[in-house]
mmCIF file of C-alpha atoms in Angstrom:
data_model
loop_
_atom_site.group_PDB
_atom_site.id
_atom_site.type_symbol
_atom_site.label_atom_id
_atom_site.label_comp_id
_atom_site.label_asym_id
_atom_site.label_seq_id
_atom_site.Cartn_x
_atom_site.Cartn_y
_atom_site.Cartn_z
ATOM 1 C CA MET A 1 0.162 -0.127 -0.187
ATOM 2 C CA GLN A 2 1.263 3.602 -0.616
ATOM 3 C CA PRO A 3 1.483 6.032 1.507
ATOM 4 C CA VAL A 4 -0.882 9.242 1.432
ATOM 5 C CA GLN A 5 0.254 12.016 0.133
ATOM 6 C CA ILE A 6 -0.008 15.221 2.575
ATOM 7 C CA GLY A 7 -0.002 18.782 1.895
ATOM 8 C CA ILE A 8 -0.057 20.986 5.068
ATOM 9 C CA ILE A 9 -1.953 24.718 4.892
ATOM 10 C CA GLY A 10 -0.708 26.938 6.933
ATOM 11 C CA CYS A 11 2.565 26.338 9.002
ATOM 12 C CA GLY A 12 2.209 29.244 12.089
ATOM 13 C CA TYR A 13 0.827 28.593 15.502
ATOM 14 C CA TRP A 14 -0.918 24.714 15.395
ATOM 15 C CA GLY A 15 0.964 23.600 11.568
ATOM 16 C CA PRO A 16 4.450 22.811 12.688
ATOM 17 C CA ASN A 17 3.074 19.645 14.996
ATOM 18 C CA HIS A 18 1.382 18.464 12.076
ATOM 19 C CA VAL A 19 4.768 18.133 9.752
ATOM 20 C CA ARG A 20 6.383 17.117 12.791
ATOM 21 C CA VAL A 21 3.676 13.626 13.412
ATOM 22 C CA PHE A 22 3.849 13.433 9.440
ATOM 23 C CA GLU A 23 7.229 12.895 9.070
ATOM 24 C CA GLU A 24 7.356 10.370 11.976
ATOM 25 C CA LEU A 25 4.230 8.014 10.484
ATOM 26 C CA PRO A 26 5.179 5.609 7.677
ATOM 27 C CA GLU A 27 1.748 5.451 6.516
ATOM 28 C CA ALA A 28 1.933 9.135 5.616
ATOM 29 C CA THR A 29 4.183 11.228 3.329
ATOM 30 C CA LEU A 30 4.328 14.820 3.714
ATOM 31 C CA SER A 31 4.324 16.218 -0.168
ATOM 32 C CA TRP A 32 3.333 20.091 0.122
ATOM 33 C CA VAL A 33 3.691 22.893 3.283
ATOM 34 C CA CYS A 34 1.858 25.979 1.906
ATOM 35 C CA ASP A 35 2.022 29.336 3.979
ATOM 36 C CA ARG A 36 1.594 32.806 3.382
ATOM 37 C CA ARG A 37 4.574 33.848 4.629
ATOM 38 C CA GLU A 38 8.048 32.904 3.095
ATOM 39 C CA ASP A 39 10.455 33.061 6.054
ATOM 40 C CA ARG A 40 8.107 30.630 7.378
ATOM 41 C CA LEU A 41 8.501 28.589 4.209
ATOM 42 C CA THR A 42 12.154 29.015 4.090
ATOM 43 C CA ALA A 43 12.810 27.482 8.353
ATOM 44 C CA MET A 44 10.459 24.819 6.744
ATOM 45 C CA ARG A 45 12.922 24.415 3.509
ATOM 46 C CA THR A 46 15.857 24.015 6.289
ATOM 47 C CA ARG A 47 14.233 21.258 8.472
ATOM 48 C CA HIS A 48 12.606 19.217 6.355
ATOM 49 C CA PRO A 49 14.497 19.891 2.710
ATOM 50 C CA GLN A 50 12.362 17.172 1.070
ATOM 51 C CA VAL A 51 9.065 18.779 1.435
ATOM 52 C CA ARG A 52 7.827 20.960 -1.478
ATOM 53 C CA THR A 53 6.215 24.322 -0.782
ATOM 54 C CA THR A 54 4.593 27.293 -1.752
ATOM 55 C CA CYS A 55 2.627 30.353 -0.738
ATOM 56 C CA SER A 56 -0.350 29.471 -3.389
ATOM 57 C CA VAL A 57 -2.953 27.171 -2.135
ATOM 58 C CA ALA A 58 -3.953 26.475 -5.843
ATOM 59 C CA GLU A 59 -0.630 25.154 -6.535
ATOM 60 C CA LEU A 60 -0.658 22.674 -3.877
ATOM 61 C CA LEU A 61 -4.745 21.693 -4.808
ATOM 62 C CA ALA A 62 -3.518 21.058 -7.750
ATOM 63 C CA SER A 63 -0.428 18.832 -7.147
ATOM 64 C CA ALA A 64 -0.714 14.959 -6.404
ATOM 65 C CA VAL A 65 -1.332 15.156 -2.845
ATOM 66 C CA ASP A 66 -4.226 13.253 -1.805
ATOM 67 C CA ALA A 67 -5.112 14.877 1.665
ATOM 68 C CA VAL A 68 -5.069 18.268 3.126
ATOM 69 C CA VAL A 69 -4.505 19.253 6.570
ATOM 70 C CA ILE A 70 -6.071 22.813 7.050
ATOM 71 C CA ALA A 71 -4.076 24.840 9.634
ATOM 72 C CA THR A 72 -4.362 28.139 9.136
ATOM 73 C CA PRO A 73 -6.791 31.485 11.068
ATOM 74 C CA ILE A 74 -9.717 30.488 11.786
ATOM 75 C CA ALA A 75 -11.873 32.754 9.396
ATOM 76 C CA THR A 76 -10.283 30.883 6.384
ATOM 77 C CA HIS A 77 -10.789 27.320 7.266
ATOM 78 C CA ALA A 78 -14.504 26.940 5.562
ATOM 79 C CA GLU A 79 -13.137 29.138 2.115
ATOM 80 C CA LEU A 80 -10.059 26.738 1.908
ATOM 81 C CA ALA A 81 -12.096 23.488 3.041
ATOM 82 C CA MET A 82 -14.126 23.694 0.549
ATOM 83 C CA HIS A 83 -11.465 24.269 -2.222
ATOM 84 C CA ALA A 84 -9.613 21.206 -0.948
ATOM 85 C CA LEU A 85 -13.378 19.307 -0.937
ATOM 86 C CA CYS A 86 -13.856 20.205 -4.277
ATOM 87 C CA ALA A 87 -9.954 19.376 -5.743
ATOM 88 C CA GLY A 88 -10.523 16.115 -4.711
ATOM 89 C CA LYS A 89 -8.525 16.030 -1.940
ATOM 90 C CA HIS A 90 -9.439 14.186 1.681
ATOM 91 C CA VAL A 91 -9.484 17.078 4.323
ATOM 92 C CA LEU A 92 -8.497 17.395 8.128
ATOM 93 C CA LEU A 93 -9.836 20.369 9.134
ATOM 94 C CA GLU A 94 -8.470 22.024 12.595
ATOM 95 C CA LYS A 95 -11.292 23.002 14.956
ATOM 96 C CA PRO A 96 -13.365 25.269 14.767
ATOM 97 C CA MET A 97 -14.512 23.682 11.031
ATOM 98 C CA ALA A 98 -16.420 26.853 10.182
ATOM 99 C CA THR A 99 -17.792 30.409 11.536
ATOM 100 C CA THR A 100 -21.375 29.178 10.773
ATOM 101 C CA VAL A 101 -23.847 26.846 10.912
ATOM 102 C CA GLU A 102 -24.361 27.577 7.080
ATOM 103 C CA GLU A 103 -20.203 27.111 6.647
ATOM 104 C CA ALA A 104 -20.227 23.886 8.302
ATOM 105 C CA GLU A 105 -23.423 22.520 6.322
ATOM 106 C CA ALA A 106 -22.564 23.322 2.942
ATOM 107 C CA LEU A 107 -18.914 21.393 3.890
ATOM 108 C CA VAL A 108 -20.423 18.003 5.027
ATOM 109 C CA ALA A 109 -22.554 18.301 2.158
ATOM 110 C CA MET A 110 -20.011 18.541 -0.418
ATOM 111 C CA GLY A 111 -17.481 16.209 1.292
ATOM 112 C CA GLN A 112 -20.844 13.565 0.758
ATOM 113 C CA ARG A 113 -21.040 14.505 -2.707
ATOM 114 C CA GLN A 114 -17.380 14.441 -3.381
ATOM 115 C CA HIS A 115 -17.391 11.094 -1.688
ATOM 116 C CA ARG A 116 -14.538 12.326 0.526
ATOM 117 C CA VAL A 117 -13.482 12.236 3.961
ATOM 118 C CA LEU A 118 -13.883 15.950 6.166
ATOM 119 C CA MET A 119 -12.534 15.583 9.209
ATOM 120 C CA ILE A 120 -12.211 18.199 11.929
ATOM 121 C CA GLY A 121 -9.194 17.981 14.159
ATOM 122 C CA HIS A 122 -11.126 16.796 17.803
ATOM 123 C CA THR A 123 -8.081 15.797 19.037
ATOM 124 C CA PHE A 124 -8.920 14.866 22.563
ATOM 125 C CA GLU A 125 -11.416 12.365 21.791
ATOM 126 C CA TYR A 126 -7.977 9.989 21.566
ATOM 127 C CA ASN A 127 -6.600 11.165 24.757
ATOM 128 C CA PRO A 128 -6.227 8.515 27.030
ATOM 129 C CA ALA A 129 -7.710 9.906 29.854
ATOM 130 C CA VAL A 130 -10.932 11.022 27.487
ATOM 131 C CA GLU A 131 -11.031 7.555 26.269
ATOM 132 C CA THR A 132 -10.992 6.141 30.077
ATOM 133 C CA LEU A 133 -13.561 8.361 31.071
ATOM 134 C CA ARG A 134 -15.588 7.292 28.643
ATOM 135 C CA GLN A 135 -15.180 3.488 29.360
ATOM 136 C CA LEU A 136 -16.308 4.513 32.946
ATOM 137 C CA ILE A 137 -19.587 5.982 32.041
ATOM 138 C CA ALA A 138 -20.053 3.075 29.168
ATOM 139 C CA SER A 139 -19.600 0.391 31.742
ATOM 140 C CA GLY A 140 -21.851 1.835 34.527
ATOM 141 C CA GLU A 141 -19.264 2.047 37.603
ATOM 142 C CA LEU A 142 -20.230 5.644 37.870
ATOM 143 C CA GLY A 143 -24.015 5.332 37.874
ATOM 144 C CA ASP A 144 -26.510 7.682 36.265
ATOM 145 C CA ILE A 145 -24.474 10.529 35.323
ATOM 146 C CA TYR A 146 -25.976 13.628 36.805
ATOM 147 C CA TYR A 147 -24.032 16.361 35.031
ATOM 148 C CA VAL A 148 -20.443 17.488 34.388
ATOM 149 C CA ASN A 149 -18.997 20.953 34.779
ATOM 150 C CA SER A 150 -16.263 21.480 32.488
ATOM 151 C CA THR A 151 -13.081 24.074 32.430
ATOM 152 C CA ARG A 152 -10.667 25.283 30.002
ATOM 153 C CA VAL A 153 -9.215 29.243 30.447
ATOM 154 C CA ASN A 154 -6.503 30.376 29.900
ATOM 155 C CA LEU A 155 -4.575 33.801 29.334
ATOM 156 C CA GLY A 156 -4.896 34.193 25.371
ATOM 157 C CA LEU A 157 -4.166 34.094 22.614
ATOM 158 C CA PHE A 158 -7.130 36.555 21.838
ATOM 159 C CA GLN A 159 -8.472 35.294 18.491
ATOM 160 C CA PRO A 160 -9.297 38.547 16.396
ATOM 161 C CA ASP A 161 -11.860 36.710 14.003
ATOM 162 C CA VAL A 162 -13.857 34.550 16.372
ATOM 163 C CA ASN A 163 -14.668 34.606 20.045
ATOM 164 C CA VAL A 164 -13.840 32.573 23.159
ATOM 165 C CA ILE A 165 -16.727 30.137 21.952
ATOM 166 C CA TRP A 166 -15.525 29.409 19.186
ATOM 167 C CA ASP A 167 -12.123 29.034 19.943
ATOM 168 C CA LEU A 168 -12.072 27.215 23.062
ATOM 169 C CA ALA A 169 -15.293 25.509 23.779
ATOM 170 C CA PRO A 170 -15.430 22.680 20.847
ATOM 171 C CA HIS A 171 -12.915 20.603 22.693
ATOM 172 C CA ASP A 172 -15.309 20.464 25.294
ATOM 173 C CA VAL A 173 -18.129 19.951 23.432
ATOM 174 C CA SER A 174 -16.661 17.307 21.406
ATOM 175 C CA ILE A 175 -15.765 15.823 24.313
ATOM 176 C CA LEU A 176 -19.122 15.568 26.511
ATOM 177 C CA GLN A 177 -20.576 13.931 22.995
ATOM 178 C CA PHE A 178 -17.849 11.384 22.594
ATOM 179 C CA ILE A 179 -17.725 10.384 26.740
ATOM 180 C CA LEU A 180 -21.773 10.681 27.055
ATOM 181 C CA GLY A 181 -22.770 9.283 23.789
ATOM 182 C CA GLN A 182 -25.572 11.818 23.253
ATOM 183 C CA GLU A 183 -26.799 14.512 21.006
ATOM 184 C CA VAL A 184 -27.388 18.187 22.819
ATOM 185 C CA ASN A 185 -30.319 19.029 22.694
ATOM 186 C CA SER A 186 -30.204 23.130 23.788
ATOM 187 C CA VAL A 187 -27.870 25.291 24.491
ATOM 188 C CA CYS A 188 -27.547 28.444 26.771
ATOM 189 C CA ALA A 189 -24.884 30.550 27.004
ATOM 190 C CA THR A 190 -23.975 34.246 28.064
ATOM 191 C CA GLY A 191 -20.408 36.145 28.091
ATOM 192 C CA GLY A 192 -18.513 39.160 28.127
ATOM 193 C CA ILE A 193 -16.679 41.255 26.471
ATOM 194 C CA TYR A 194 -13.857 42.974 28.039
ATOM 195 C CA ILE A 195 -10.572 43.550 25.760
ATOM 196 C CA GLN A 196 -11.632 43.445 22.494
ATOM 197 C CA ARG A 197 -14.784 45.685 22.762
ATOM 198 C CA ALA A 198 -14.405 47.536 19.591
ATOM 199 C CA ALA A 199 -14.634 44.515 17.936
ATOM 200 C CA GLY A 200 -17.181 42.916 20.283
ATOM 201 C CA ILE A 201 -15.345 39.567 20.364
ATOM 202 C CA HIS A 202 -16.903 37.767 23.699
ATOM 203 C CA ASP A 203 -13.298 36.846 25.928
ATOM 204 C CA MET A 204 -14.910 34.645 28.544
ATOM 205 C CA ALA A 205 -18.280 32.567 28.330
ATOM 206 C CA HIS A 206 -20.497 30.142 30.644
ATOM 207 C CA LEU A 207 -22.394 27.696 28.444
ATOM 208 C CA THR A 208 -24.963 24.729 29.489
ATOM 209 C CA LEU A 209 -25.886 22.234 27.121
ATOM 210 C CA HIS A 210 -28.946 20.031 27.678
ATOM 211 C CA PHE A 211 -28.556 16.174 26.652
ATOM 212 C CA SER A 212 -31.264 14.278 25.334
ATOM 213 C CA GLY A 213 -30.686 11.749 27.905
ATOM 214 C CA GLU A 214 -31.338 14.485 30.616
ATOM 215 C CA ILE A 215 -27.917 14.906 31.424
ATOM 216 C CA LEU A 216 -26.601 18.608 31.811
ATOM 217 C CA ALA A 217 -23.408 20.050 31.684
ATOM 218 C CA ASN A 218 -21.470 23.583 32.432
ATOM 219 C CA VAL A 219 -18.827 24.895 30.219
ATOM 220 C CA HIS A 220 -16.366 27.253 31.029
ATOM 221 C CA VAL A 221 -14.315 29.016 28.605
ATOM 222 C CA SER A 222 -12.064 32.042 29.420
ATOM 223 C CA TRP A 223 -9.176 33.961 27.437
ATOM 224 C CA LEU A 224 -8.781 35.954 30.704
ATOM 225 C CA ASP A 225 -7.801 33.923 33.107
ATOM 226 C CA PRO A 226 -4.110 34.082 34.905
ATOM 227 C CA CYS A 227 -4.215 30.112 35.053
ATOM 228 C CA LYS A 228 -3.933 27.984 32.507
ATOM 229 C CA ILE A 229 -6.468 25.057 33.577
ATOM 230 C CA ARG A 230 -8.063 21.549 32.244
ATOM 231 C CA ARG A 231 -10.603 20.133 34.447
ATOM 232 C CA ALA A 232 -13.603 18.279 34.087
ATOM 233 C CA THR A 233 -15.795 16.783 36.592
ATOM 234 C CA VAL A 234 -18.134 14.116 36.042
ATOM 235 C CA VAL A 235 -20.579 13.154 39.081
ATOM 236 C CA GLY A 236 -22.746 10.257 38.793
ATOM 237 C CA SER A 237 -25.322 8.120 41.227
ATOM 238 C CA ARG A 238 -22.431 6.048 42.155
ATOM 239 C CA LYS A 239 -19.212 7.723 41.872
ATOM 240 C CA MET A 240 -17.385 11.177 41.217
ATOM 241 C CA VAL A 241 -14.346 11.440 38.718
ATOM 242 C CA VAL A 242 -12.502 14.285 38.348
#
């Protein structure tokens, strides 16, 4: 079986992690890297001389790569993913997949139409601790699940194009759906705008999610907290897990 030919779009904050991982996978070959900044491409050529680089997304999509990873600013996710799917490429798209429901639905429809895989980078679903928590819930060891509290706070990075819910909460929502095995019936959210008032971008938010099995989940996300905290508490009728 031939290795999957991979192209990566975006070598800023998160893209280099994808480069490192794909370089270590025998099932994949990192063929192309695209970024609009030439200094990043120069650094990439120095570290990985066998990889082709370009500032043109069109050039990468016209190549023979089988799949692309999109790790660019959030506002560009939907457009780039749509171009990649239309070009016949499989897509691994960093979260959030889009900034509107309509964009997300259009991407799903295009992936189905093109018979291509569209996968979102919900990395925590592959975290051993999260998988253990899912198994504890599924086995009934915790009893009936009453509610879940989840906290994901830190100081920065302040995103210029989306609020803190779009930036951080996708992790918590994906984890909750994964460990509970239920869909969200309704969401209530409130938040505050403190740092980016002129742009109207929320820096902090609280979400309450009601799941189909009557489980309640509270999610707190913030870019404006002095401590980086990643914590979830699951409360069941027999046991609790932190």
